[in-house]
XYZ file of C-alpha atoms in Angstrom:
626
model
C -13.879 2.141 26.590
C -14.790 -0.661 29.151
C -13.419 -4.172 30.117
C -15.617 -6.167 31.110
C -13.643 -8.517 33.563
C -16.386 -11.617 32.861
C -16.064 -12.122 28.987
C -13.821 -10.859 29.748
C -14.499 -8.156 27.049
C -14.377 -4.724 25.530
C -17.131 -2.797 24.662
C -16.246 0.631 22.212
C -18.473 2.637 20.468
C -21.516 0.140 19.804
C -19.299 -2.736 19.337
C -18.646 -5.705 21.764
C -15.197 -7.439 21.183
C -16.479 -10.581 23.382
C -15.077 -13.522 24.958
C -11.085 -12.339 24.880
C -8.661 -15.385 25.225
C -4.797 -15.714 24.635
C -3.035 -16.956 21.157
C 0.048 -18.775 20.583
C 0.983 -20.064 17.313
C -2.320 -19.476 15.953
C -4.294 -21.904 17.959
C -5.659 -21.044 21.409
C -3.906 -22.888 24.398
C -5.308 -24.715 27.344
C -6.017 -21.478 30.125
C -7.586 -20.506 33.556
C -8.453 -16.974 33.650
C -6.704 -16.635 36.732
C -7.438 -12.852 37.344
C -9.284 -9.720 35.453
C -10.086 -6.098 35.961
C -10.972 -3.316 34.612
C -7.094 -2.485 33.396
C -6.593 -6.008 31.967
C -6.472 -10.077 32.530
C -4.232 -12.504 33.151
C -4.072 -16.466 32.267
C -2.646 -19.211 33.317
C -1.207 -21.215 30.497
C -1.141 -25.643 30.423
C 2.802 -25.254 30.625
C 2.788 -22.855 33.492
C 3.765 -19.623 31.843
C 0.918 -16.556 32.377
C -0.484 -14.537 29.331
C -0.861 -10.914 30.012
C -3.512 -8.499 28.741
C -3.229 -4.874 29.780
C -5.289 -2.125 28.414
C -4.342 1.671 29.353
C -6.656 4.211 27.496
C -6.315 3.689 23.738
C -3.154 1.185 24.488
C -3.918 -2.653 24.334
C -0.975 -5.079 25.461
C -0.213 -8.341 25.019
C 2.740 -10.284 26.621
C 3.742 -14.080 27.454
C 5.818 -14.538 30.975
C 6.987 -16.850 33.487
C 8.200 -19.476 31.159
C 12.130 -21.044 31.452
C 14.466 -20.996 28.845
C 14.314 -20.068 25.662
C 11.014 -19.973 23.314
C 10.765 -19.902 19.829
C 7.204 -18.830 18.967
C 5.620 -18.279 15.179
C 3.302 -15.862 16.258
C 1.547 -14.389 19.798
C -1.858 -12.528 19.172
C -5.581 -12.267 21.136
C -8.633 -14.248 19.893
C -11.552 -12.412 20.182
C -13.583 -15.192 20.344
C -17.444 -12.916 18.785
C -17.771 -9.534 17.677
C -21.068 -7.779 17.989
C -22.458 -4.956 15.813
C -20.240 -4.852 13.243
C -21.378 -4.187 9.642
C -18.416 -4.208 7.845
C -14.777 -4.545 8.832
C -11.751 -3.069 6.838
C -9.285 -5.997 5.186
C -6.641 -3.918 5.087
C -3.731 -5.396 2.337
C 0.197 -6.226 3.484
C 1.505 -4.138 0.619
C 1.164 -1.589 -2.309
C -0.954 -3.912 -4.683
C -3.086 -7.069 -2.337
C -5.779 -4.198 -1.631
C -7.996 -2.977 1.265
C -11.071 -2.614 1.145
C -14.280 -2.591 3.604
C -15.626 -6.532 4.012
C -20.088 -6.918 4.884
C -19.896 -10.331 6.729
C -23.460 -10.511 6.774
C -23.490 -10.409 2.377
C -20.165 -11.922 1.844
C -20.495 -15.232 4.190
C -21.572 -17.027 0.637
C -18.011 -16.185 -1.028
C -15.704 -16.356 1.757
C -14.842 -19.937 1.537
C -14.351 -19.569 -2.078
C -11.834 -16.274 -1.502
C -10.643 -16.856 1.596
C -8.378 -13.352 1.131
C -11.100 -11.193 2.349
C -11.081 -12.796 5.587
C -7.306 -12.068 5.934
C -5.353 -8.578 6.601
C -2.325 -6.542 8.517
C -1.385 -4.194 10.189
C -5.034 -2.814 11.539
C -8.497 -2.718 10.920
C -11.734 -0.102 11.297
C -14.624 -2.343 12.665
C -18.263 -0.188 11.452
C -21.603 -0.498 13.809
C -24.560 -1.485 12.144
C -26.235 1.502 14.164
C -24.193 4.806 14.886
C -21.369 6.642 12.750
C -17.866 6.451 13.156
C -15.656 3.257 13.656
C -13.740 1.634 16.348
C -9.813 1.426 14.674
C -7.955 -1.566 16.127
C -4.317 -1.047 14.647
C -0.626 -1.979 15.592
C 1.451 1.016 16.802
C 5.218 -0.337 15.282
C 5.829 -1.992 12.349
C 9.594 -1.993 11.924
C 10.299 -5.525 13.852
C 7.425 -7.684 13.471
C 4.887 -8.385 10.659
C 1.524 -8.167 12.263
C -2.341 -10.018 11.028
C -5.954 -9.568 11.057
C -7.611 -13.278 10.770
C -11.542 -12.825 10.415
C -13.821 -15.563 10.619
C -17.366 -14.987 9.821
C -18.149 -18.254 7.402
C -20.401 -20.426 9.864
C -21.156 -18.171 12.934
C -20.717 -14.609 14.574
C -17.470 -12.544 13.566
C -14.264 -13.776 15.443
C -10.846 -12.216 14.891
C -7.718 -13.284 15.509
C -4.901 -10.603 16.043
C -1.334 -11.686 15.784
C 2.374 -10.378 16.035
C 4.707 -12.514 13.986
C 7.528 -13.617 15.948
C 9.127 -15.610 13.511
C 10.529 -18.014 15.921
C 13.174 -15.390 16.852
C 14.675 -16.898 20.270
C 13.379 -15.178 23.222
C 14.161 -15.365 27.033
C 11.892 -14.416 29.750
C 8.925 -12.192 28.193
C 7.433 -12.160 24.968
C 5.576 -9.338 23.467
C 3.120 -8.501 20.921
C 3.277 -4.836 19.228
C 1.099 -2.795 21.276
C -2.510 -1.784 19.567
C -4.045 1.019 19.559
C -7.678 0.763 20.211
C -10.010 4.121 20.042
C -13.527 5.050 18.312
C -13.726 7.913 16.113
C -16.757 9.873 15.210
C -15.995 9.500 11.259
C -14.425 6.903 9.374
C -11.590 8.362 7.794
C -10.409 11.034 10.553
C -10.277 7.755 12.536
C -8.036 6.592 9.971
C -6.080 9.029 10.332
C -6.052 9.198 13.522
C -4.218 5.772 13.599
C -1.597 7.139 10.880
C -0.892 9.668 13.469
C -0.080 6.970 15.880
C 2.071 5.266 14.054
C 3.912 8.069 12.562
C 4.566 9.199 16.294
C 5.338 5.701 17.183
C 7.554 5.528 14.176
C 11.863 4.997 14.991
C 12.375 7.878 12.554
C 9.785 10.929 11.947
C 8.568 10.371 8.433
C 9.668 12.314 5.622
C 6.886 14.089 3.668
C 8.286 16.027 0.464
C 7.341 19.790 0.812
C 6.779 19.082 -3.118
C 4.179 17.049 -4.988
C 5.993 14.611 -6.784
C 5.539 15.438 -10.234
C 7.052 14.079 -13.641
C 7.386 11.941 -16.128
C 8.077 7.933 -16.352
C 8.448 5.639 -18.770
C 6.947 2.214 -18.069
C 3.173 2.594 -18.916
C 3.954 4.384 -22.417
C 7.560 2.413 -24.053
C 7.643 -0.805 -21.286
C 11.160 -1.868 -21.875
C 11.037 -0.847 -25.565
C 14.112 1.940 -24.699
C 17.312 3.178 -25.920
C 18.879 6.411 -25.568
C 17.460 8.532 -28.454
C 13.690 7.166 -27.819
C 14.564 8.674 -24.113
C 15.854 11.417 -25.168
C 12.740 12.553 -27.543
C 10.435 11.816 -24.576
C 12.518 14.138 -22.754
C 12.801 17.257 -24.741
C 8.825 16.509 -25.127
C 8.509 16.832 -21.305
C 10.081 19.432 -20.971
C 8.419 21.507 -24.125
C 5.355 20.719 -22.090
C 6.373 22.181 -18.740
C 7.887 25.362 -19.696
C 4.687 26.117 -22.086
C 2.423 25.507 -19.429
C 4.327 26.749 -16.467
C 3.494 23.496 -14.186
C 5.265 22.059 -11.770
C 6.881 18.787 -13.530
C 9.881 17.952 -12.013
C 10.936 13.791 -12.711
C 12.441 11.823 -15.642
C 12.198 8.260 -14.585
C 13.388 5.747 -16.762
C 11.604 2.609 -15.176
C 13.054 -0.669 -16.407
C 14.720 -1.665 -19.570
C 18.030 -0.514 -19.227
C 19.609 -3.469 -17.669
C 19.973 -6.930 -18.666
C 18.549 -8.963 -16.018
C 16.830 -8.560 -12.573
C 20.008 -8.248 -10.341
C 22.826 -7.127 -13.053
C 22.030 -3.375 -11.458
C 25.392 -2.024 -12.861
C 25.263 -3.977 -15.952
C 23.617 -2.561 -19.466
C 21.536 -4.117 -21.887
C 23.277 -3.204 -26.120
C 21.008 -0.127 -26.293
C 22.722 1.777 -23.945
C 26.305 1.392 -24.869
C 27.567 4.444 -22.949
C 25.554 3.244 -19.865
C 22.673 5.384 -18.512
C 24.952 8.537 -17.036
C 24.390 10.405 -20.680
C 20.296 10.419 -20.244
C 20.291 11.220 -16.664
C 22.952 14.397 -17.397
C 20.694 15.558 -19.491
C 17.632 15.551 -17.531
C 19.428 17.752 -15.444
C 20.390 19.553 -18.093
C 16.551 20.268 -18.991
C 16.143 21.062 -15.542
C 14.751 17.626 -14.163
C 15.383 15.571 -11.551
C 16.361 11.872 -13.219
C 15.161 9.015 -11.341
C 15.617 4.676 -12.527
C 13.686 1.638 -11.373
C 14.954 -1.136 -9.518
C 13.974 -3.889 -8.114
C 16.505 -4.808 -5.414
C 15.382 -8.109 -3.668
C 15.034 -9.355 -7.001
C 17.846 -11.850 -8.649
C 16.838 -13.389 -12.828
C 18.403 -17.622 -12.795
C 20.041 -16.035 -15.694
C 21.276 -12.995 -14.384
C 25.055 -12.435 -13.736
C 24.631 -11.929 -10.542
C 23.484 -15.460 -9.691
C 25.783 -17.122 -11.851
C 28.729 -15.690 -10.155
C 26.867 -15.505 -6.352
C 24.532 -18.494 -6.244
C 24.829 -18.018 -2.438
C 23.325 -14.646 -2.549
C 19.420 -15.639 -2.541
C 17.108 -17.051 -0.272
C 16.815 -21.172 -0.477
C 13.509 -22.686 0.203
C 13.679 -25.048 3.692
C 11.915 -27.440 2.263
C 14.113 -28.845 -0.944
C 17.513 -26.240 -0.286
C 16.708 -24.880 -3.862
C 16.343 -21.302 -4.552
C 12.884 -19.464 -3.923
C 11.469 -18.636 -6.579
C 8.348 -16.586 -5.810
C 7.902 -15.104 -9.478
C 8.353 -17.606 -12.689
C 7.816 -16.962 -16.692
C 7.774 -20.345 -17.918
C 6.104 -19.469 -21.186
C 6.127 -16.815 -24.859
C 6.095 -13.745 -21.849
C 10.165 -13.292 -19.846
C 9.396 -9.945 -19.079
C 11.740 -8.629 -21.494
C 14.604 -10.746 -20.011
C 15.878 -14.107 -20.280
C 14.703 -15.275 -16.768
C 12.757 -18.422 -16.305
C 12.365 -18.189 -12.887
C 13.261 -14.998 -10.346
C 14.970 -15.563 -6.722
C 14.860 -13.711 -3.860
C 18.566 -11.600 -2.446
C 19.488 -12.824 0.571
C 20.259 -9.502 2.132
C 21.777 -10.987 5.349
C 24.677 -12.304 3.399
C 27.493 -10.018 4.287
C 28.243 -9.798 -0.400
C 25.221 -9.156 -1.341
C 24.831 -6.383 1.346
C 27.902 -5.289 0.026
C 26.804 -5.582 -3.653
C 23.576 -3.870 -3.058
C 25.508 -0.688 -0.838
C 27.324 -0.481 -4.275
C 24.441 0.015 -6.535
C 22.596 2.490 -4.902
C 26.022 4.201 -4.333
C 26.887 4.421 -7.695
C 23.238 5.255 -9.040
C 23.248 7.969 -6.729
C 27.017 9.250 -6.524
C 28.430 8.477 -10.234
C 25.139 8.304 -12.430
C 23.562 11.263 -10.509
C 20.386 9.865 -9.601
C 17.759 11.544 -7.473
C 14.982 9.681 -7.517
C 14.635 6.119 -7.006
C 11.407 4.113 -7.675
C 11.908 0.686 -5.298
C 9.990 -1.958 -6.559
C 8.909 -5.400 -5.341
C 10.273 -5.189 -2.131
C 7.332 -7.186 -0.766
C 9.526 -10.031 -1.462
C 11.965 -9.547 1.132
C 9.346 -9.938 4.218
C 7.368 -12.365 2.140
C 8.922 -15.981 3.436
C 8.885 -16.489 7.264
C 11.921 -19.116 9.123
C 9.219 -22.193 8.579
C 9.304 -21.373 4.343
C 13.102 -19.729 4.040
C 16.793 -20.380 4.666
C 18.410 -16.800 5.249
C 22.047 -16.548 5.686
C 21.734 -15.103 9.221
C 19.329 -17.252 10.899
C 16.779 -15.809 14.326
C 15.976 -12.349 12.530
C 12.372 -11.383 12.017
C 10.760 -11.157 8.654
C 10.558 -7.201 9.231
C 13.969 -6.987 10.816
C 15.480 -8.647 7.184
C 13.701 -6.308 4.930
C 14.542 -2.842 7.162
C 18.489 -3.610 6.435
C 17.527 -2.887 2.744
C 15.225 -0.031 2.973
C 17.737 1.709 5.373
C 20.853 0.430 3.071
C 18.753 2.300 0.666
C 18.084 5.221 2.518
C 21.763 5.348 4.008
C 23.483 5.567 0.369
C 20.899 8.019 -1.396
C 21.119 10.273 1.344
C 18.024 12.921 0.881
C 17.293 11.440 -3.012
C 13.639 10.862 -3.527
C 12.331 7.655 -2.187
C 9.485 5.817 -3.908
C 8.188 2.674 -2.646
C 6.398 0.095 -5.031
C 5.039 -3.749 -4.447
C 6.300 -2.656 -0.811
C 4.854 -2.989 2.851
C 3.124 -0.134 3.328
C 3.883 0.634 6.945
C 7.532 -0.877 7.867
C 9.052 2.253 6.024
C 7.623 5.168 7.188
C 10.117 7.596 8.007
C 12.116 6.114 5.069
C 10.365 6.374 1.971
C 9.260 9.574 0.843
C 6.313 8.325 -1.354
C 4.444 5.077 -1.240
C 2.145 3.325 -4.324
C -0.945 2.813 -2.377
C -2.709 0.467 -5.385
C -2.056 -2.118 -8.108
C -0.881 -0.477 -11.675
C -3.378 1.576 -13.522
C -2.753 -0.788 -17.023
C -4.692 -0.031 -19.780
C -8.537 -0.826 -19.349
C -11.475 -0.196 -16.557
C -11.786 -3.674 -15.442
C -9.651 -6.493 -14.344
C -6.709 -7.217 -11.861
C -4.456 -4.582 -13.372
C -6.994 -2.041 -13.817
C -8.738 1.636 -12.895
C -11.589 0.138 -11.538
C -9.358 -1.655 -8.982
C -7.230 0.863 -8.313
C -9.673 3.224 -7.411
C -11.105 0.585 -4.667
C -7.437 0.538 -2.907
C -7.036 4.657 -3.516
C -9.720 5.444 -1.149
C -9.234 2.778 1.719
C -5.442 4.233 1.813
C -5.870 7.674 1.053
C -5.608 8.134 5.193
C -1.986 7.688 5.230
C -1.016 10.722 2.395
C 0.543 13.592 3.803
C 0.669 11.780 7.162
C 3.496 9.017 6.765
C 4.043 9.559 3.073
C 3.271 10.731 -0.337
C 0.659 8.083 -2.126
C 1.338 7.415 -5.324
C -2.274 6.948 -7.165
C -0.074 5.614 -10.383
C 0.514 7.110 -13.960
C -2.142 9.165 -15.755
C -2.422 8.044 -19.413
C -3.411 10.724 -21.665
C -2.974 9.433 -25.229
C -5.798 8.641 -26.999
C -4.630 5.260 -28.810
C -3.209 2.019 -27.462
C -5.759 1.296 -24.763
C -9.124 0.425 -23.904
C -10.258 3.686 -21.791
C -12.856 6.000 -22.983
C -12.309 10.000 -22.612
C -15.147 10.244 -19.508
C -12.895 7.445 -17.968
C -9.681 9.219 -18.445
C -10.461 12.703 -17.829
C -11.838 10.927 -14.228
C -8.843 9.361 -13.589
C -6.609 12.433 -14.115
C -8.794 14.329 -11.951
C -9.174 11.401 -9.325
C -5.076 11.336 -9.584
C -4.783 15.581 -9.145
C -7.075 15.616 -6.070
C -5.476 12.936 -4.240
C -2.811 15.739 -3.731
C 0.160 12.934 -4.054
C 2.599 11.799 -6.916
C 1.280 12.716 -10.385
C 3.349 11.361 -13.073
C 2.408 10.407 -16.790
C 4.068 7.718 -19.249
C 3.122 9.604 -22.600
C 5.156 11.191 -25.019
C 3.393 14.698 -24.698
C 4.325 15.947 -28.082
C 1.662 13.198 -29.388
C -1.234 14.302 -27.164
C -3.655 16.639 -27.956
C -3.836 20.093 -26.546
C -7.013 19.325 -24.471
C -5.194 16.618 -23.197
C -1.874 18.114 -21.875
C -4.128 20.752 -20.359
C -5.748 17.826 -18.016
C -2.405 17.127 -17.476
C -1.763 20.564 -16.061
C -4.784 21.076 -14.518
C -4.345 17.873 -12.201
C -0.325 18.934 -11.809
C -2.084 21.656 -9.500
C 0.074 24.592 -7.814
C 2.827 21.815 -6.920
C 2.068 21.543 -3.190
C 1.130 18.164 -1.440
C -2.192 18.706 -0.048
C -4.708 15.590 1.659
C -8.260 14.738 0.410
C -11.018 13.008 1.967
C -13.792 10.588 0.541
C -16.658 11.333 2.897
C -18.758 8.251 2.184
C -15.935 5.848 3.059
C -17.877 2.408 4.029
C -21.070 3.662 3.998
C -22.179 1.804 0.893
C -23.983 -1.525 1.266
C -21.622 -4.449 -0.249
C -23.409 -7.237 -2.250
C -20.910 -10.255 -3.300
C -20.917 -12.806 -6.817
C -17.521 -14.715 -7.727
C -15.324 -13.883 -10.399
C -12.070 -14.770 -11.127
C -8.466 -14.060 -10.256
C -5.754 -14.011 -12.906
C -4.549 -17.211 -12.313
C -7.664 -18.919 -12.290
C -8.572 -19.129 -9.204
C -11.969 -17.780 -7.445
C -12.044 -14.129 -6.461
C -14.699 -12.683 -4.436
C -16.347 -9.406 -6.074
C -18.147 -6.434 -4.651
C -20.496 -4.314 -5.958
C -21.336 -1.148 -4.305
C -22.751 2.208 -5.073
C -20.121 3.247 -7.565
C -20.416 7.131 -7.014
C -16.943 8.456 -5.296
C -17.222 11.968 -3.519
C -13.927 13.268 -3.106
C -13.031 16.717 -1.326
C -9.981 18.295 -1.750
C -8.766 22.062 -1.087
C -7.938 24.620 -4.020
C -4.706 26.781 -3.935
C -7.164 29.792 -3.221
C -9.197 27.812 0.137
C -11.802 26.980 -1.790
C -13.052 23.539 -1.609
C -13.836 21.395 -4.318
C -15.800 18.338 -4.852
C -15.212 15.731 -7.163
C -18.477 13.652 -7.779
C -17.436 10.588 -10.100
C -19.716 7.689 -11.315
C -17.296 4.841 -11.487
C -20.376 2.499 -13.035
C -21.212 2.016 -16.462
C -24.631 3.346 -15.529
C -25.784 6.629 -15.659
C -26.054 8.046 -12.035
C -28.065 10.743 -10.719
C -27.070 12.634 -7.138
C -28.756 15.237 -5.263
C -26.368 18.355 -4.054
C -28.085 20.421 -1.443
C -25.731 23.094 0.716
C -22.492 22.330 1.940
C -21.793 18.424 0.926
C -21.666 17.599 4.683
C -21.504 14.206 5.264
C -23.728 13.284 2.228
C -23.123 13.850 -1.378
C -24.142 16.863 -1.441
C -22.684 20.482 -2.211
C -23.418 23.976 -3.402
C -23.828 24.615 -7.060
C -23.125 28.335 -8.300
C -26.923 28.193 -9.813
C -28.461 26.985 -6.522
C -29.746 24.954 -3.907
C -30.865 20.956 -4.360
C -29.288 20.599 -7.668
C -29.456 17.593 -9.677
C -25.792 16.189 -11.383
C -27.051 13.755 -13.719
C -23.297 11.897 -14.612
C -22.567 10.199 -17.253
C -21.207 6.224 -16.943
C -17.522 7.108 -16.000
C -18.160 10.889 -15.825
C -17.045 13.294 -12.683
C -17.939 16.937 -12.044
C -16.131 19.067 -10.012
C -17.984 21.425 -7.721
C -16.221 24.349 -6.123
C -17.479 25.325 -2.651
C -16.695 29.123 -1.088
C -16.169 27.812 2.343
């Protein structure tokens, strides 16, 4: 790595990051470059303070100095004023469900403007040469005080990108920092990934907790919703547990997820269905030998709920009117079940609700005997920065408002199974013992809520399984009515799920499956140990762009690429094995000479250069004697 003292700039493997200039509040100030080196620059700012740039092998720092007083800045960051060489660039999503995935400026300058979400991201990026392998990963080391972005602008020009450090106009005296970065080039794309989830899992407050166990079970939301009571919970259980001890599988979770209470914030309260409360189901998961686990969604508070009646002063208010945010509203036929209109966000600053919410998890964990929680929505609680939100306790960080709940959480569950949904993916590491790393699976191929777009988020992610969590690739659905997936398309998805080596649960009740069915279920349960895959052809596809739509209306940009995945994953026995899947709805055709390589490619018991002709939505799974 060189810095180039005249850009100045920083030249990485085959990629320039040219004409380097300070960032405050999103906007570059008036400078003088007032001296650079080889080890960094400094500027001289209009209002007299100096802008510091240090770089120290892989370590890139940014600070702001010599200023009086106190300053109150939204955000400090580096503009990298052109990029050079870069074929694609990885957007890589704030939390479980707004995606990452690998951006081509060059094919997607038509669409930006019309999705402008593809030219924004977090936390860190992999920048791609147009000539030579690898990628150069430019990534934040901490992520448990400050929310950090990627701004990429490629619509008019060269690439520029903007790297910022939310400060969230907490007062500071004397020096302010940015996060350091971590700036290296690796030889592949995804060992380079995970050579930054190293990083940050070193850099981490806490060491991260990685179960010793795949999580493995049963939930409830993508088969009965909030259609529950106690007996319908009870049949699905005794099901579950037919199914494990016939097929000797590791399958160790009953989740209920949703339905049980009455309203988003009422977490102690029942809906009429359970008139004994939840305690009877989760005694007798244990009973069957299970480990119970509920849903909650704990920055979340229903206008109807009880909770707000009572508390009103409990959720965030928007600065702009004083009223309540309300980031999530059912205004129509569809309330989620519930009577909420609208839902608010808990203001977990305010000493009660703190209180309230040490109390739930408490009792869930203590009296009701749970042990494992799924966390859900918890994006909400670093959504709203000081400029858009009135918190009780005023000059905290975005980041340093949502870690009170995850370690609240973490602090009355003791060791209890942590899974984190709708959730930054980074901030809890060392918290959370599994992470959703995609949007829900739902019920057909395409679409927001679907496989299709799942699968896109699966493989950008995968990088961070075994490393700072568990992913969680969502629920397989194996019954063969009540959606719109054909058997190649979910006999792929089961395998997809079982060689991720993460969470594998399922939603069905697996009396009502057939026998070929709960045997994909086994097969992807595996020998119950957490293991890591790799796709090998991660970004190496050409991206062309058209426009579709988002759910709400509004214009979406959409990719196509060469829909074959190659997946490699280990076998219990050190085998390898292969998964080749056509995601299109074209036949495919691959060539698999010796030993996969970098290429798709592998060794076929009946010989060399084989042929796999898939199916549209068909994968084959080739085993490799390494």
């Amino acid at each position: 790595m060189i810095l180039d003292p005249s850009g100045p700039s920083i030249a990485l493997g085959g990629i320039l990051l040219d004409k380097l200039a300070p960032l405050i509040d999103g906007v570059m100030p008036e400078f003088e470059l007032e001296a650079a080196n080889s080890e960094g620059a400094v500027w001289a700012l209009e209002d007299g303070s100096r802008f510091t740039l240090r770089l120290s092998q892989d370590r890139l720092t940014l600070g702001l100095s010599a200023f009086d007083g106190e300053k109150r800045l939204s955000a400090i960051g580096l503009r990298i004023g052109q990029v050079f060489n870069v074929r694609q660039y990885l957007r890589n999503g704030y939390m479980s469900w707004d995606g990452s995935y690998f951006v081509q400026p060059d094919t997607a300058r038509e669409v930006v403007a019309s999705d402008p979400a593809i030219a924004s991201g977090y936390a860190m990026t992999a920048l791609l040469p147009h000539d030579g392998a690898g990628a150069v990963v430019l990534g934040f080391l901490r992520h448990d005080r400050f929310q950090s972005r990627f701004t990429f602008d490629f619509a008019s020009g060269p690439l520029s990108i903007n790297v910022e450090t939310l400060i969230d106009r907490k007062p500071l005296q004397g020096e302010i920092r940015a996060e350091p970065l971590a700036l290296f080039h690796g030889d592949a794309v995804e060992p380079a990934l995970r050579q930054w989830a190293e990083t940050v899992a070193a850099n981490a407050p806490i060491p991260p907790r990685i179960p010793e166990r795949r999580i493995t079970g049963w939930s409830s939301w993508y088969n009965l919703y909030a259609s529950l009571d106690e007996p319908v919970l009870l049949d699905h259980l005794d099901a579950a547990a037919r199914f494990r001890d016939a097929y000797r599988v590791p399958f160790d979770i009953f989740q209920i997820d949703d339905g049980f209470t009455p309203e988003m914030g009422d977490w102690l309260d029942f809906r009429p269905q359970f008139p004994q409360g939840i305690a009877p189901v989760m005694r007798a998961a244990v009973a069957k030998g299970f480990t119970p686990g509920l849903w909650i969604a704990p920055f979340m508070v229903g206008n109807r709920s009880r909770l707000f009646s009572e508390h009103p002063d409990w959720v965030v208010r928007s600065r702009a009117d004083g009223m309540p945010l309300a980031p999530m509203t059912f205004y129509g036929e569809f309330r989620w079940h519930k009577r909420s209109e609208e839902y608010y966000v808990l203001d977990i600053t305010h000493p009660g609700a703190e209180a309230y919410m040490r109390k739930v998890f408490r009792t869930w964990a203590k009296d009701w005997g749970c042990g494992y929680f799924k966390a859900d929505f918890l994006h909400l609680g670093s959504t709203y920065g000081p400029d858009e939100a009135i918190w009780h306790q005023a000059d905290l960080t975005r980041i340093e408002i949502w870690m009170r709940m995850i370690r609240l959480i973490r602090e009355e569950i003791g060791d209890a199974l942590l899974l984190c949904c709708g959730s930054p993916l980074w901030a809890p590491v060392g918290y959370t013992d599994a992470m959703r790393i995609g949007r829900d699976v739902g019920v057909s191929w395409t679409g927001h809520y679907s496989a299709q777009s799942l699968l896109r988020d699966q493989t950008a992610r995968n990088f961070g399984n075994g490393l700072l969590w568990q992913s969680d690739p969502d629920c397989i659905l194996l019954r063969e009515r009540f959606h719109h997936l054909d058997d190649n398309q979910i006999r792929s998805l089961a395998h997809f799920a079982g060689l991720t080596g993460g969470v594998v649960m399922t939603s069905d009740h697996l009396d009502e499956v057939s026998e070929e069915r709960k045997q994909l279920l086994a097969e992807s349960l595996g020998g119950g140990r957490p293991f890591q895959c790799s796709f090998p052809e991660l970004g190496r596809s050409d991206l062309h762009y058209e426009i579709g739509t988002y759910p709400n209306g509004k214009p979406m940009a959409v990719a196509t690429a060469d829909p074959v995945l190659v997946q490699r994953a280990p076998t219990p026995s050190g085998a390898t094995v292969v998964n080749v899947f056509n995601t299109g709805d074209l036949p495919a055709t691959r060539l698999m000479p010796e030993g996969h390589g970098e290429g798709p490619s592998a060794q076929t018991d009946a010989g060399r250069d084989q042929f796999l002709n898939l199916a549209p939505y068909q994968s084959l799974q080739i085993v490799l004697d390494d």
